[in-house]
Coordinates of N, CA and C and ligand atoms in Angstrom, one line a residue:
M8 N 4.4 -21.2 1.1 CA 4.4 -20.0 0.2 C 3.5 -19.0 1.0
R9 N 3.9 -17.8 1.3 CA 3.0 -16.8 1.7 C 2.7 -15.8 0.8
T10 N 1.6 -14.9 0.8 CA 1.3 -14.1 -0.2 C 1.0 -12.7 0.4
I11 N 1.5 -11.6 0.1 CA 1.0 -10.3 0.4 C 0.8 -9.4 -1.0
A12 N -0.2 -8.5 -0.6 CA -0.6 -7.7 -1.7 C -0.4 -6.1 -1.3
F13 N 0.0 -5.4 -2.3 CA -0.3 -3.9 -2.0 C -1.4 -3.4 -2.9
Y14 N -2.4 -2.9 -2.3 CA -3.8 -2.6 -3.0 C -4.1 -1.2 -2.5
S15 N -4.6 -0.5 -3.3 CA -5.6 0.7 -2.9 C -6.5 0.9 -4.2
P16 N -7.8 1.4 -3.8 CA -8.5 1.7 -4.9 C -8.0 2.9 -5.7
K17 N -7.1 3.7 -5.0 CA -6.5 4.8 -5.7 C -5.3 4.6 -6.4
G18 N -4.9 5.2 -7.4 CA -3.7 5.5 -8.0 C -2.7 6.5 -7.5
G19 N -1.5 6.2 -7.8 CA -0.5 7.2 -7.3 C -0.1 7.4 -5.9
V20 N -0.6 6.4 -5.0 CA -0.3 6.5 -3.6 C 1.1 5.5 -3.1
G21 N 1.6 5.0 -4.1 CA 3.0 4.4 -3.5 C 2.8 2.8 -3.4
K22 N 1.8 2.1 -4.2 CA 1.5 0.8 -4.0 C 2.8 0.1 -4.7
T23 N 3.2 0.4 -6.0 CA 4.4 -0.1 -6.7 C 5.5 0.1 -6.0
A24 N 5.9 1.4 -5.6 CA 7.1 1.6 -4.8 C 7.2 0.7 -3.6
S25 N 6.0 0.5 -2.8 CA 6.1 -0.3 -1.6 C 6.3 -1.8 -2.0
A26 N 5.7 -2.2 -3.1 CA 5.7 -3.6 -3.6 C 7.1 -4.0 -4.0
V27 N 7.8 -3.1 -4.5 CA 9.1 -3.4 -5.1 C 10.2 -3.3 -4.0
N28 N 10.1 -2.3 -3.1 CA 10.9 -2.3 -2.0 C 10.8 -3.4 -1.1
I29 N 9.7 -3.9 -0.6 CA 9.4 -5.0 0.2 C 10.0 -6.3 -0.6
A30 N 9.5 -6.4 -1.9 CA 10.0 -7.6 -2.6 C 11.5 -7.9 -2.7
Y31 N 12.2 -6.8 -2.9 CA 13.6 -6.5 -2.9 C 14.1 -7.1 -1.4
L32 N 13.7 -6.4 -0.4 CA 14.1 -6.6 0.9 C 14.0 -8.2 1.0
A33 N 12.8 -8.7 0.8 CA 12.6 -10.1 1.1 C 13.6 -11.0 0.4
S34 N 13.7 -10.8 -0.9 CA 14.7 -11.5 -1.7 C 16.2 -11.3 -1.2
S35 N 16.5 -10.2 -0.6 CA 17.8 -10.0 -0.2 C 18.0 -10.5 1.3
C36 N 16.9 -10.9 2.0 CA 17.0 -11.6 3.1 C 17.0 -13.2 2.9
G37 N 17.3 -13.5 1.7 CA 17.1 -15.0 1.3 C 16.0 -15.6 0.9
F38 N 14.7 -15.1 0.9 CA 13.4 -15.5 0.7 C 13.4 -15.7 -0.9
R39 N 13.1 -16.8 -1.4 CA 12.8 -16.9 -2.7 C 11.5 -16.2 -3.1
T40 N 11.5 -15.1 -3.8 CA 10.4 -14.1 -3.9 C 9.8 -13.9 -5.3
L41 N 8.6 -13.9 -5.5 CA 8.0 -13.6 -6.8 C 7.3 -12.3 -6.7
L42 N 7.6 -11.2 -7.4 CA 6.8 -9.9 -7.5 C 6.2 -10.1 -8.8
W43 N 4.8 -9.9 -8.7 CA 3.8 -10.0 -9.8 C 3.3 -8.6 -10.1
D44 N 3.5 -8.1 -11.2 CA 3.0 -6.7 -11.6 C 1.7 -7.0 -12.4
L45 N 0.6 -6.8 -11.4 CA -0.6 -7.0 -12.1 C -1.4 -5.7 -12.7
D46 N -0.7 -4.6 -12.7 CA -1.1 -3.4 -13.4 C -0.6 -3.2 -14.6
S47 N -1.6 -3.2 -15.6 CA -1.2 -3.1 -17.0 C -0.2 -1.9 -17.4
Q48 N -0.1 -0.8 -16.5 CA 0.7 0.3 -16.7 C 2.2 -0.4 -16.6
G49 N 2.3 -1.4 -16.0 CA 3.9 -1.9 -15.7 C 4.8 -1.0 -15.2
S50 N 4.4 -0.3 -14.2 CA 5.4 0.6 -13.4 C 6.5 -0.3 -12.6
A51 N 6.1 -1.4 -12.1 CA 7.2 -2.1 -11.3 C 8.4 -2.4 -12.3
S52 N 8.3 -2.6 -13.6 CA 9.3 -2.7 -14.5 C 10.4 -1.5 -14.4
F53 N 9.8 -0.3 -14.3 CA 10.6 0.8 -14.3 C 11.5 0.8 -13.0
Y54 N 11.0 0.3 -12.0 CA 11.7 0.5 -10.6 C 12.6 -0.7 -10.6
L55 N 12.5 -1.6 -11.6 CA 13.5 -2.7 -11.4 C 14.4 -2.8 -12.7
S56 N 14.4 -1.8 -13.5 CA 14.8 -2.0 -14.8 C 16.5 -1.9 -14.7
G57 N 17.1 -1.5 -13.5 CA 18.4 -1.9 -13.1 C 18.7 -3.2 -13.2
G58 N 17.7 -4.2 -12.8 CA 18.0 -5.5 -12.9 C 17.4 -6.2 -14.2
K59 N 17.1 -5.3 -15.1 CA 16.9 -5.6 -16.6 C 15.7 -6.4 -16.8
P60 N 14.5 -6.3 -16.1 CA 13.4 -7.0 -16.6 C 13.0 -6.8 -18.0
G61 N 12.5 -7.8 -18.7 CA 12.1 -7.6 -20.0 C 10.6 -7.6 -20.2
E62 N 10.1 -7.7 -21.3 CA 8.5 -7.2 -21.5 C 7.8 -8.4 -21.1
G63 N 6.6 -8.1 -20.7 CA 5.6 -9.0 -20.2 C 5.0 -9.8 -21.3
K64 N 4.1 -10.9 -21.0 CA 3.4 -11.7 -22.0 C 2.0 -11.6 -21.8
K65 N 1.2 -11.9 -22.8 CA -0.2 -12.0 -23.0 C -0.7 -12.7 -22.0
I66 N -1.8 -12.3 -21.3 CA -2.2 -13.3 -20.2 C -3.1 -14.4 -20.4
S67 N -3.7 -14.3 -21.6 CA -4.7 -15.5 -22.0 C -4.4 -16.8 -21.6
K68 N -3.3 -17.2 -22.0 CA -2.9 -18.6 -21.9 C -2.8 -19.0 -20.4
L69 N -2.3 -18.1 -19.6 CA -2.2 -18.2 -18.2 C -3.7 -18.6 -17.5
L70 N -4.5 -17.4 -18.0 CA -5.8 -17.5 -17.5 C -6.6 -18.7 -17.8
E71 N -6.5 -19.1 -18.9 CA -7.1 -20.4 -19.3 C -6.4 -21.6 -19.1
G72 N -5.3 -21.5 -18.3 CA -4.8 -22.9 -18.0 C -3.9 -23.4 -19.0
R73 N -3.7 -22.7 -20.1 CA -3.0 -23.3 -21.2 C -1.5 -23.2 -21.2
A74 N -1.0 -22.5 -20.3 CA 0.4 -22.3 -20.1 C 0.8 -22.3 -18.6
P75 N 1.7 -23.0 -18.1 CA 2.0 -22.7 -16.7 C 2.5 -21.3 -16.5
I76 N 2.3 -21.0 -15.2 CA 2.9 -19.6 -14.7 C 4.4 -19.4 -14.9
A77 N 4.9 -20.6 -14.9 CA 6.4 -20.4 -15.0 C 6.9 -19.9 -16.3
D78 N 6.0 -20.0 -17.4 CA 6.4 -19.4 -18.7 C 6.4 -17.9 -18.5
F79 N 5.7 -17.3 -17.7 CA 5.5 -15.8 -17.3 C 6.7 -15.1 -16.5
I80 N 7.3 -16.2 -15.9 CA 8.3 -15.5 -14.8 C 9.9 -15.2 -15.4
E81 N 10.3 -14.2 -15.1 CA 11.6 -13.8 -15.3 C 12.4 -14.2 -14.0
E82 N 13.3 -15.0 -14.3 CA 14.0 -15.4 -13.0 C 15.1 -14.7 -12.4
D83 N 15.3 -14.3 -11.3 CA 16.5 -13.7 -10.8 C 16.7 -12.6 -11.5
V84 N 15.8 -11.5 -11.4 CA 16.1 -10.2 -11.9 C 17.0 -9.5 -10.9
Y85 N 17.0 -10.0 -9.6 CA 18.0 -9.7 -8.7 C 18.1 -11.3 -7.9
P86 N 19.2 -11.7 -7.4 CA 19.2 -12.8 -6.6 C 18.1 -13.0 -5.7
N87 N 17.5 -14.4 -6.0 CA 16.1 -14.7 -5.2 C 14.9 -13.9 -5.5
L88 N 15.0 -12.8 -6.5 CA 13.8 -12.0 -6.9 C 13.5 -12.4 -8.3
D89 N 12.3 -13.2 -8.4 CA 11.6 -13.6 -9.7 C 10.6 -12.3 -10.0
F90 N 10.3 -12.3 -11.2 CA 9.3 -11.2 -11.5 C 8.3 -11.5 -12.6
I91 N 7.1 -11.3 -12.4 CA 6.2 -11.3 -13.8 C 5.8 -10.0 -14.1
P92 N 6.4 -9.4 -15.3 CA 6.2 -8.2 -15.8 C 4.7 -8.0 -16.3
A93 N 4.1 -6.8 -16.2 CA 2.7 -6.7 -16.7 C 2.9 -6.6 -18.4
H94 N 1.6 -6.8 -18.9 CA 1.6 -6.7 -20.3 C 0.3 -5.8 -20.6
K95 N 0.2 -5.4 -21.6 CA -1.1 -4.6 -21.9 C -2.5 -5.3 -21.8
S96 N -2.3 -6.5 -22.0 CA -3.4 -7.4 -21.8 C -4.0 -7.5 -20.3
F97 N -3.1 -7.1 -19.3 CA -3.5 -7.2 -18.1 C -4.8 -6.2 -17.9
R98 N -4.8 -5.3 -18.7 CA -6.0 -4.3 -18.3 C -7.3 -5.0 -18.5
N99 N -7.4 -6.2 -19.3 CA -8.6 -6.9 -19.2 C -8.8 -8.1 -18.0
L100 N -7.8 -8.0 -17.3 CA -7.7 -9.2 -16.4 C -9.1 -9.2 -15.4
D101 N -9.6 -7.9 -15.0 CA -10.9 -8.0 -14.2 C -12.0 -8.5 -14.9
I102 N -12.0 -7.9 -16.3 CA -13.3 -8.4 -17.2 C -13.2 -9.9 -17.4
R103 N -12.0 -10.4 -17.7 CA -11.9 -11.9 -18.0 C -12.1 -12.6 -16.6
L104 N -11.7 -12.3 -15.5 CA -12.1 -13.0 -14.4 C -13.5 -12.9 -14.0
E105 N -14.0 -11.8 -14.3 CA -15.5 -11.6 -14.0 C -16.4 -12.5 -15.1
E106 N -16.1 -12.5 -16.3 CA -17.0 -12.9 -17.5 C -16.6 -14.2 -18.1
D107 N -15.3 -14.6 -17.9 CA -14.9 -15.8 -18.6 C -14.9 -16.8 -17.8
E108 N -15.8 -17.9 -18.0 CA -15.9 -19.2 -17.0 C -14.6 -19.9 -17.0
R109 N -13.9 -19.8 -18.3 CA -12.7 -20.7 -18.2 C -11.5 -20.0 -17.5
S110 N -11.6 -18.8 -17.0 CA -10.5 -18.3 -16.1 C -10.3 -19.0 -15.0
L111 N -9.0 -19.3 -14.6 CA -8.6 -19.7 -13.5 C -8.6 -18.6 -12.5
P112 N -9.0 -19.1 -11.1 CA -8.7 -18.0 -10.1 C -7.2 -17.8 -9.8
L113 N -6.9 -16.5 -9.3 CA -5.5 -16.3 -9.1 C -4.9 -17.3 -8.2
K114 N -5.7 -17.6 -7.3 CA -5.0 -18.7 -6.4 C -4.6 -19.9 -7.1
E115 N -5.4 -20.5 -8.0 CA -4.9 -21.6 -8.8 C -3.7 -21.3 -9.8
M116 N -3.8 -20.2 -10.3 CA -2.6 -19.8 -11.0 C -1.4 -19.8 -10.4
L117 N -1.3 -19.3 -8.9 CA 0.0 -19.3 -8.4 C 0.4 -20.8 -7.6
S118 N -0.6 -21.6 -7.5 CA -0.5 -22.9 -6.7 C 0.8 -23.7 -7.2
P119 N 1.1 -23.8 -8.5 CA 2.2 -24.6 -9.0 C 3.5 -24.0 -8.2
L120 N 3.5 -22.7 -7.8 CA 4.8 -22.2 -7.4 C 5.1 -22.6 -5.9
A121 N 4.1 -23.1 -5.2 CA 4.1 -23.3 -3.7 C 5.4 -23.8 -3.1
E122 N 5.9 -24.8 -3.8 CA 7.2 -25.3 -3.3 C 8.4 -24.6 -3.2
E123 N 8.7 -23.9 -4.6 CA 10.0 -23.3 -4.6 C 9.7 -21.8 -4.2
T124 N 8.6 -21.2 -4.0 CA 8.7 -19.8 -3.7 C 8.3 -19.7 -2.2
S125 N 8.9 -18.8 -1.6 CA 8.6 -18.6 -0.1 C 7.5 -17.4 -0.1
L126 N 7.8 -16.4 -0.9 CA 6.9 -15.3 -0.9 C 6.5 -14.5 -2.0
V127 N 5.1 -14.4 -2.4 CA 4.6 -13.8 -3.4 C 4.2 -12.3 -3.0
V128 N 4.7 -11.3 -4.0 CA 4.1 -10.0 -3.6 C 3.3 -9.5 -4.8
L129 N 2.0 -9.1 -4.6 CA 1.2 -8.7 -5.8 C 1.3 -7.2 -5.8
D130 N 1.6 -6.6 -6.8 CA 1.5 -5.2 -7.1 C 0.1 -5.1 -7.8
C131 N -0.8 -4.7 -7.2 CA -2.2 -4.4 -7.7 C -2.5 -3.0 -8.5
P132 N -3.5 -3.3 -9.5 CA -3.9 -2.1 -10.2 C -4.8 -1.3 -9.2
P133 N -5.1 0.1 -9.6 CA -6.1 0.7 -8.6 C -7.5 0.2 -9.2
G134 N -8.4 0.7 -8.4 CA -9.9 0.4 -8.7 C -10.4 -0.8 -7.9
Q135 N -11.6 -1.1 -7.8 CA -12.2 -2.1 -7.2 C -13.0 -3.1 -7.9
S136 N -12.5 -4.5 -8.1 CA -13.0 -5.0 -9.2 C -13.0 -6.8 -8.8
R137 N -13.5 -7.8 -9.6 CA -13.2 -9.0 -9.1 C -11.8 -9.4 -8.9
L138 N -11.0 -8.6 -9.5 CA -9.5 -9.1 -9.4 C -9.2 -8.6 -7.7
T139 N -9.8 -7.7 -7.2 CA -9.6 -7.2 -5.9 C -10.0 -8.3 -4.9
E140 N -11.2 -8.8 -5.5 CA -11.8 -9.9 -4.4 C -10.9 -11.1 -4.4
Q141 N -10.1 -11.4 -5.6 CA -9.4 -12.6 -5.7 C -8.1 -12.5 -5.0
V142 N -7.7 -11.1 -5.0 CA -6.3 -10.7 -4.3 C -6.7 -11.0 -2.8
L143 N -7.8 -10.5 -2.4 CA -8.2 -10.6 -0.9 C -8.2 -11.9 -0.6
K144 N -8.7 -12.9 -1.6 CA -8.9 -14.3 -1.0 C -7.6 -14.9 -1.0
V145 N -6.5 -14.6 -1.9 CA -5.3 -15.5 -2.1 C -4.2 -14.7 -1.1
A146 N -4.5 -13.5 -0.7 CA -3.2 -12.8 0.2 C -3.6 -13.2 1.7
D147 N -2.2 -13.5 2.3 CA -2.3 -13.5 3.8 C -2.4 -12.1 4.5
L148 N -1.9 -11.1 3.8 CA -2.0 -9.7 4.2 C -2.1 -8.7 3.2
V149 N -2.9 -7.8 3.3 CA -3.2 -6.7 2.2 C -2.8 -5.5 2.7
Y150 N -1.6 -5.1 2.2 CA -1.2 -3.6 2.7 C -1.8 -2.5 1.8
V151 N -2.5 -1.6 2.4 CA -3.2 -0.5 1.6 C -2.5 0.9 2.2
P152 N -1.6 1.4 1.2 CA -1.1 2.8 1.4 C -2.0 3.8 1.3
L153 N -1.9 4.8 2.3 CA -3.0 5.9 2.4 C -2.0 7.0 2.5
V154 N -2.5 8.2 1.9 CA -1.8 9.5 2.0 C -2.7 10.2 3.2
P155 N -2.0 10.8 4.2 CA -2.8 11.2 5.2 C -3.6 12.4 4.9
T156 N -5.0 12.2 4.4 CA -5.8 13.3 4.1 C -7.2 12.6 4.2
W157 N -8.3 13.5 4.4 CA -9.4 13.2 4.9 C -10.2 12.3 3.7
L158 N -9.7 12.7 2.4 CA -10.5 11.9 1.4 C -10.0 10.6 1.3
S159 N -8.6 10.3 1.5 CA -8.2 9.3 1.5 C -8.7 8.1 2.7
L160 N -8.9 8.8 3.7 CA -9.5 8.1 4.8 C -10.9 7.6 4.6
N161 N -11.6 8.6 3.8 CA -13.0 8.3 3.5 C -13.0 7.1 2.4
S162 N -12.0 7.1 1.5 CA -12.0 6.0 0.5 C -11.6 4.6 1.3
W163 N -10.8 4.7 2.3 CA -10.4 3.7 3.0 C -11.8 3.0 3.8
K164 N -12.3 4.0 4.3 CA -13.6 3.4 4.9 C -14.5 2.7 4.0
Q165 N -14.6 3.2 2.9 CA -15.7 2.5 2.0 C -15.1 1.2 1.6
F166 N -13.8 0.9 1.2 CA -13.1 -0.1 1.0 C -13.4 -1.1 2.2
H167 N -13.0 -0.7 3.3 CA -13.1 -1.5 4.5 C -14.6 -2.1 4.7
E168 N -15.7 -1.3 4.3 CA -17.0 -1.7 4.5 C -17.2 -2.8 3.4
F169 N -16.6 -2.6 2.2 CA -17.0 -3.5 1.0 C -16.2 -4.8 1.5
V170 N -15.0 -4.8 2.1 CA -14.5 -6.1 2.5 C -15.3 -6.9 3.7
C171 N -15.8 -6.1 4.5 CA -16.7 -6.5 5.8 C -17.9 -7.2 5.0
D172 N -18.5 -6.3 4.1 CA -19.7 -6.8 3.6 C -19.7 -8.2 2.8
K173 N -18.7 -8.2 2.1 CA -18.4 -9.4 1.3 C -17.6 -10.4 2.1
K174 N -17.4 -10.1 3.2 CA -16.7 -11.3 4.0 C -15.4 -11.8 3.5
L175 N -14.6 -10.8 3.0 CA -13.4 -11.2 2.3 C -12.1 -11.1 3.1
G176 N -12.4 -10.7 4.5 CA -11.2 -11.0 5.4 C -10.5 -9.6 5.8
A177 N -11.3 -8.9 6.4 CA -10.9 -7.4 6.8 C -9.8 -7.5 7.9
K178 N -9.7 -8.5 8.5 CA -8.5 -8.8 9.5 C -7.0 -8.7 8.7
K179 N -7.3 -9.1 7.5 CA -5.9 -9.1 6.5 C -5.5 -7.7 6.2
L180 N -6.2 -6.7 6.4 CA -5.9 -5.5 5.9 C -5.0 -4.7 6.8
R181 N -3.9 -4.1 6.2 CA -2.8 -3.4 6.9 C -2.8 -2.0 6.4
P182 N -3.6 -1.0 6.6 CA -3.4 0.2 6.0 C -2.0 0.8 6.6
F183 N -1.4 1.7 5.9 CA -0.2 2.4 6.4 C 0.0 3.6 5.7
F184 N 0.5 4.7 6.2 CA 0.6 6.0 5.8 C 1.7 6.1 4.7
T185 N 1.6 6.7 3.7 CA 2.6 7.1 2.7 C 2.6 8.5 2.3
L186 N 3.7 8.9 1.6 CA 3.9 10.2 1.2 C 3.6 11.2 2.4
V187 N 4.2 10.7 3.4 CA 3.8 11.5 4.7 C 5.0 12.7 4.7
D188 N 4.3 13.9 4.9 CA 5.0 15.1 4.9 C 4.6 15.8 6.4
R189 N 5.7 15.7 7.4 CA 5.5 16.2 8.7 C 5.4 17.7 8.8
R190 N 5.8 18.5 7.5 CA 5.6 19.8 7.7 C 4.2 20.1 7.6
K191 N 3.2 19.3 7.3 CA 1.8 19.4 7.3 C 1.1 19.2 8.5
K192 N 0.3 20.1 8.8 CA -0.4 19.9 10.1 C -1.4 18.6 10.1
L193 N -2.1 18.7 9.0 CA -3.0 17.5 8.7 C -2.2 16.2 8.8
H194 N -1.2 16.1 8.2 CA -0.5 14.9 8.2 C 0.0 14.4 9.6
R195 N 0.6 15.5 10.4 CA 1.0 15.2 11.6 C -0.3 14.7 12.6
E196 N -1.5 15.6 12.4 CA -2.6 15.0 13.4 C -2.9 13.6 13.0
L197 N -3.3 13.4 11.7 CA -3.6 12.1 11.4 C -2.8 10.9 11.6
I198 N -1.5 11.1 11.4 CA -0.5 9.9 11.9 C -0.3 9.9 13.3
E199 N -0.7 10.8 14.1 CA -0.7 10.6 15.7 C -2.1 9.7 15.9
Q200 N -3.0 9.7 15.2 CA -4.3 9.0 15.4 C -4.2 7.5 14.7
N201 N -3.1 7.3 14.3 CA -2.9 6.0 13.6 C -3.7 4.8 14.3
S202 N -3.4 4.7 15.4 CA -3.9 3.4 16.1 C -5.4 3.6 16.5
K203 N -5.9 4.8 16.5 CA -7.3 5.0 16.8 C -8.2 4.8 15.5
L204 N -7.4 5.3 14.5 CA -8.3 5.3 13.2 C -8.5 3.9 12.6
F205 N -7.6 3.0 12.8 CA -7.6 1.7 12.1 C -7.6 0.5 13.3
D206 N -8.1 -0.7 12.8 CA -8.0 -1.9 13.8 C -6.6 -2.4 13.9
K207 N -5.9 -2.6 12.6 CA -4.5 -3.1 12.6 C -3.7 -2.2 11.6
P208 N -3.4 -1.1 11.9 CA -2.4 -0.3 11.2 C -1.0 -1.0 11.2
S209 N -0.3 -0.7 10.2 CA 1.1 -0.9 10.1 C 1.9 0.3 11.0
K210 N 2.7 0.1 11.7 CA 3.3 1.2 12.4 C 4.2 1.8 11.4
A211 N 4.7 1.1 10.5 CA 5.9 2.0 9.5 C 5.0 3.1 8.8
M212 N 5.6 4.2 8.7 CA 5.0 5.1 7.7 C 6.1 5.8 6.7
I213 N 5.7 5.7 5.6 CA 6.8 6.2 4.5 C 6.7 7.5 4.3
P214 N 7.8 8.3 4.5 CA 7.8 9.8 4.3 C 7.8 10.1 2.9
Y215 N 7.4 11.3 2.5 CA 7.6 11.8 1.3 C 8.9 12.0 1.0
S216 N 9.5 11.6 -0.1 CA 10.9 11.5 -0.3 C 11.4 11.6 -1.8
S217 N 12.3 12.6 -2.0 CA 12.9 12.4 -3.5 C 13.4 11.2 -3.9
A218 N 14.1 10.5 -2.8 CA 14.7 9.2 -3.0 C 13.6 8.2 -3.7
V219 N 12.5 8.2 -3.3 CA 11.5 7.3 -3.9 C 11.2 7.6 -5.1
E220 N 11.1 9.0 -5.4 CA 10.7 9.4 -6.8 C 12.1 9.1 -7.7
R221 N 13.2 9.0 -7.4 CA 14.3 8.7 -8.1 C 14.4 7.2 -8.5
M222 N 13.7 6.4 -7.7 CA 13.7 5.0 -8.0 C 13.4 4.6 -9.4
G223 N 12.1 5.5 -9.9 CA 11.7 5.3 -11.3 C 12.8 5.7 -12.3
E224 N 13.5 6.9 -12.0 CA 14.5 7.4 -13.0 C 15.7 6.5 -13.0
E225 N 16.1 5.9 -11.8 CA 17.4 5.1 -11.9 C 17.1 3.7 -12.2
G226 N 15.8 3.1 -11.9 CA 15.6 1.9 -12.0 C 16.1 0.9 -10.9
L227 N 16.1 1.5 -9.7 CA 16.6 0.7 -8.6 C 15.8 0.7 -7.4
P228 N 15.6 -0.4 -6.5 CA 15.0 -0.5 -5.4 C 15.8 0.5 -4.3
L229 N 15.1 1.0 -3.4 CA 15.8 1.9 -2.4 C 16.9 1.4 -1.6
E230 N 17.1 0.0 -1.4 CA 18.1 -0.6 -0.7 C 19.2 -0.4 -1.5
L231 N 19.1 -0.3 -3.0 CA 20.4 -0.2 -3.7 C 20.8 1.4 -3.9
L232 N 19.7 1.9 -4.0 CA 19.8 3.4 -4.4 C 20.2 4.3 -3.4
S233 N 19.6 4.2 -2.2 CA 19.9 5.0 -1.2 C 19.3 4.3 0.1
P234 N 20.2 3.4 0.6 CA 19.7 2.5 1.8 C 19.6 3.3 3.1
R235 N 20.5 4.5 3.1 CA 20.4 5.2 4.6 C 19.3 6.3 4.5
S236 N 18.6 6.4 3.4 CA 17.4 7.4 3.5 C 16.3 7.1 4.4
Q237 N 15.5 8.1 4.7 CA 14.5 7.9 5.6 C 13.5 7.0 5.2
P238 N 13.0 6.9 3.9 CA 12.0 5.8 3.3 C 12.6 4.4 3.3
A239 N 13.9 4.4 3.1 CA 14.6 2.9 3.1 C 14.4 2.4 4.5
I240 N 14.7 3.3 5.5 CA 14.7 2.8 7.0 C 13.1 2.3 7.2
S241 N 12.3 3.3 6.7 CA 10.8 2.9 6.9 C 10.4 1.8 6.3
Y242 N 10.9 1.6 5.1 CA 10.5 0.1 4.2 C 11.1 -1.0 5.0
R243 N 12.4 -0.8 5.7 CA 13.0 -2.0 6.4 C 12.0 -2.4 7.7
Q244 N 11.5 -1.2 8.1 CA 10.5 -1.3 9.2 C 9.2 -2.3 8.9
L245 N 8.7 -1.8 7.8 CA 7.5 -2.3 7.1 C 7.8 -3.9 7.0
W246 N 9.0 -4.0 6.4 CA 9.5 -5.6 6.0 C 9.6 -6.3 7.3
S247 N 10.1 -5.8 8.4 CA 10.2 -6.6 9.7 C 8.9 -6.7 10.3
E248 N 8.1 -5.8 10.1 CA 6.7 -6.2 10.4 C 6.1 -7.4 9.8
T249 N 6.2 -7.2 8.7 CA 5.7 -8.2 7.7 C 6.3 -9.6 8.1
R250 N 7.3 -9.7 8.2 CA 8.1 -11.1 8.7 C 7.6 -11.4 10.0
A251 N 7.3 -10.5 11.0 CA 7.0 -11.0 12.2 C 5.4 -11.5 12.1
E252 N 4.7 -10.8 11.3 CA 3.2 -11.1 11.2 C 3.1 -12.5 10.2
L253 N 3.9 -12.8 9.4 CA 3.7 -14.1 8.7 C 4.6 -15.2 9.5
R254 N 5.4 -14.8 10.3 CA 6.2 -15.8 11.1 C 7.2 -16.5 10.0
I255 N 8.0 -15.6 9.4 CA 9.0 -16.2 8.3 C 10.3 -15.8 8.6
Ligands
LIG13 N1 7.3 8.2 -0.3 C1 7.3 8.7 -1.6 N2 7.8 10.0 -1.7 C2 7.8 10.6 -2.9 N3 7.4 10.2 -3.9 C3 6.8 9.0 -3.9 C4 6.6 8.1 -2.7 N4 6.0 6.9 -3.0 C5 5.6 7.1 -4.3 N5 6.0 8.1 -4.8 C6 5.8 8.6 -6.4 O1 4.5 8.7 -6.6 C7 4.2 8.1 -7.9 C8 3.3 7.0 -7.6 O2 3.9 5.9 -7.0 P1 3.6 4.5 -7.3 O3 4.4 3.7 -6.3 O4 3.7 4.2 -8.8 O5 2.0 4.4 -7.0 P2 0.8 3.6 -7.3 O6 1.3 2.1 -7.6 O7 0.0 3.5 -6.1 O8 0.2 4.1 -8.5 C9 5.6 7.7 -8.6 O9 6.2 8.9 -9.3 C10 6.4 7.5 -7.2 O10 7.9 7.9 -7.5
LIG14 MG1 1.1 1.0 -9.3

């Protein structure tokens, strides 16, 4: 079982859209995939509602080891794609992980799935907390969507320093540009410097596109909604990079 995460300290940068598209691509390539929506806002459910995911469950029992993770999983929202929907109780997840000694680490919560699941995709909430540290511990790769602006590069720098200071595995980080608008000079300038700005950037860049915005309205991953669109092509590129890196 391999695990990837989509994380950013910022909200609204395309974490969920990316997590859903990559999880869908993985499942459609035959990998038994679990997408876990860790953000209490529950956005991933909107992007998957064509696959009719239901409501999430309160997380306490899972955190305390009183219920197996299987009880939280909706199987086959699409073929090979299992899903753990968010629940409003997830907003306390970082506090519970920080303060409650009975809480299991994320890694232990996921371990019973090791045999039947090939890939876990974690859709993380914004912010930087104990949950972020656990995500970094459990994930093989952490994708960090970045809008090409100086402020988001600054926030990336701070996050990168935090990961280095805490020795959480900076080598796992894969920044990639999202919401790219090539009509903007700054966007063009920054994406050209991709390989200079970061140690290990993803080459895939996701353009700003109304097709991605429509995912929420239509409740469909891009592969089903608009497979020929530019962002769908870019997500396929991101997925083939992921496969190559994970050697799956
Ligand atoms: N490449 C894109 N082009 C246009 N809109 C996008 C793109 N990626 C995300 N969005 C839109 O931006 C908003 C935030 O995206 P989302 O994936 O939910 O971000 P996050 O999970 O980081 O908060 C949503 O309305 C989504 O439809
Ligand atoms: Mg999100």
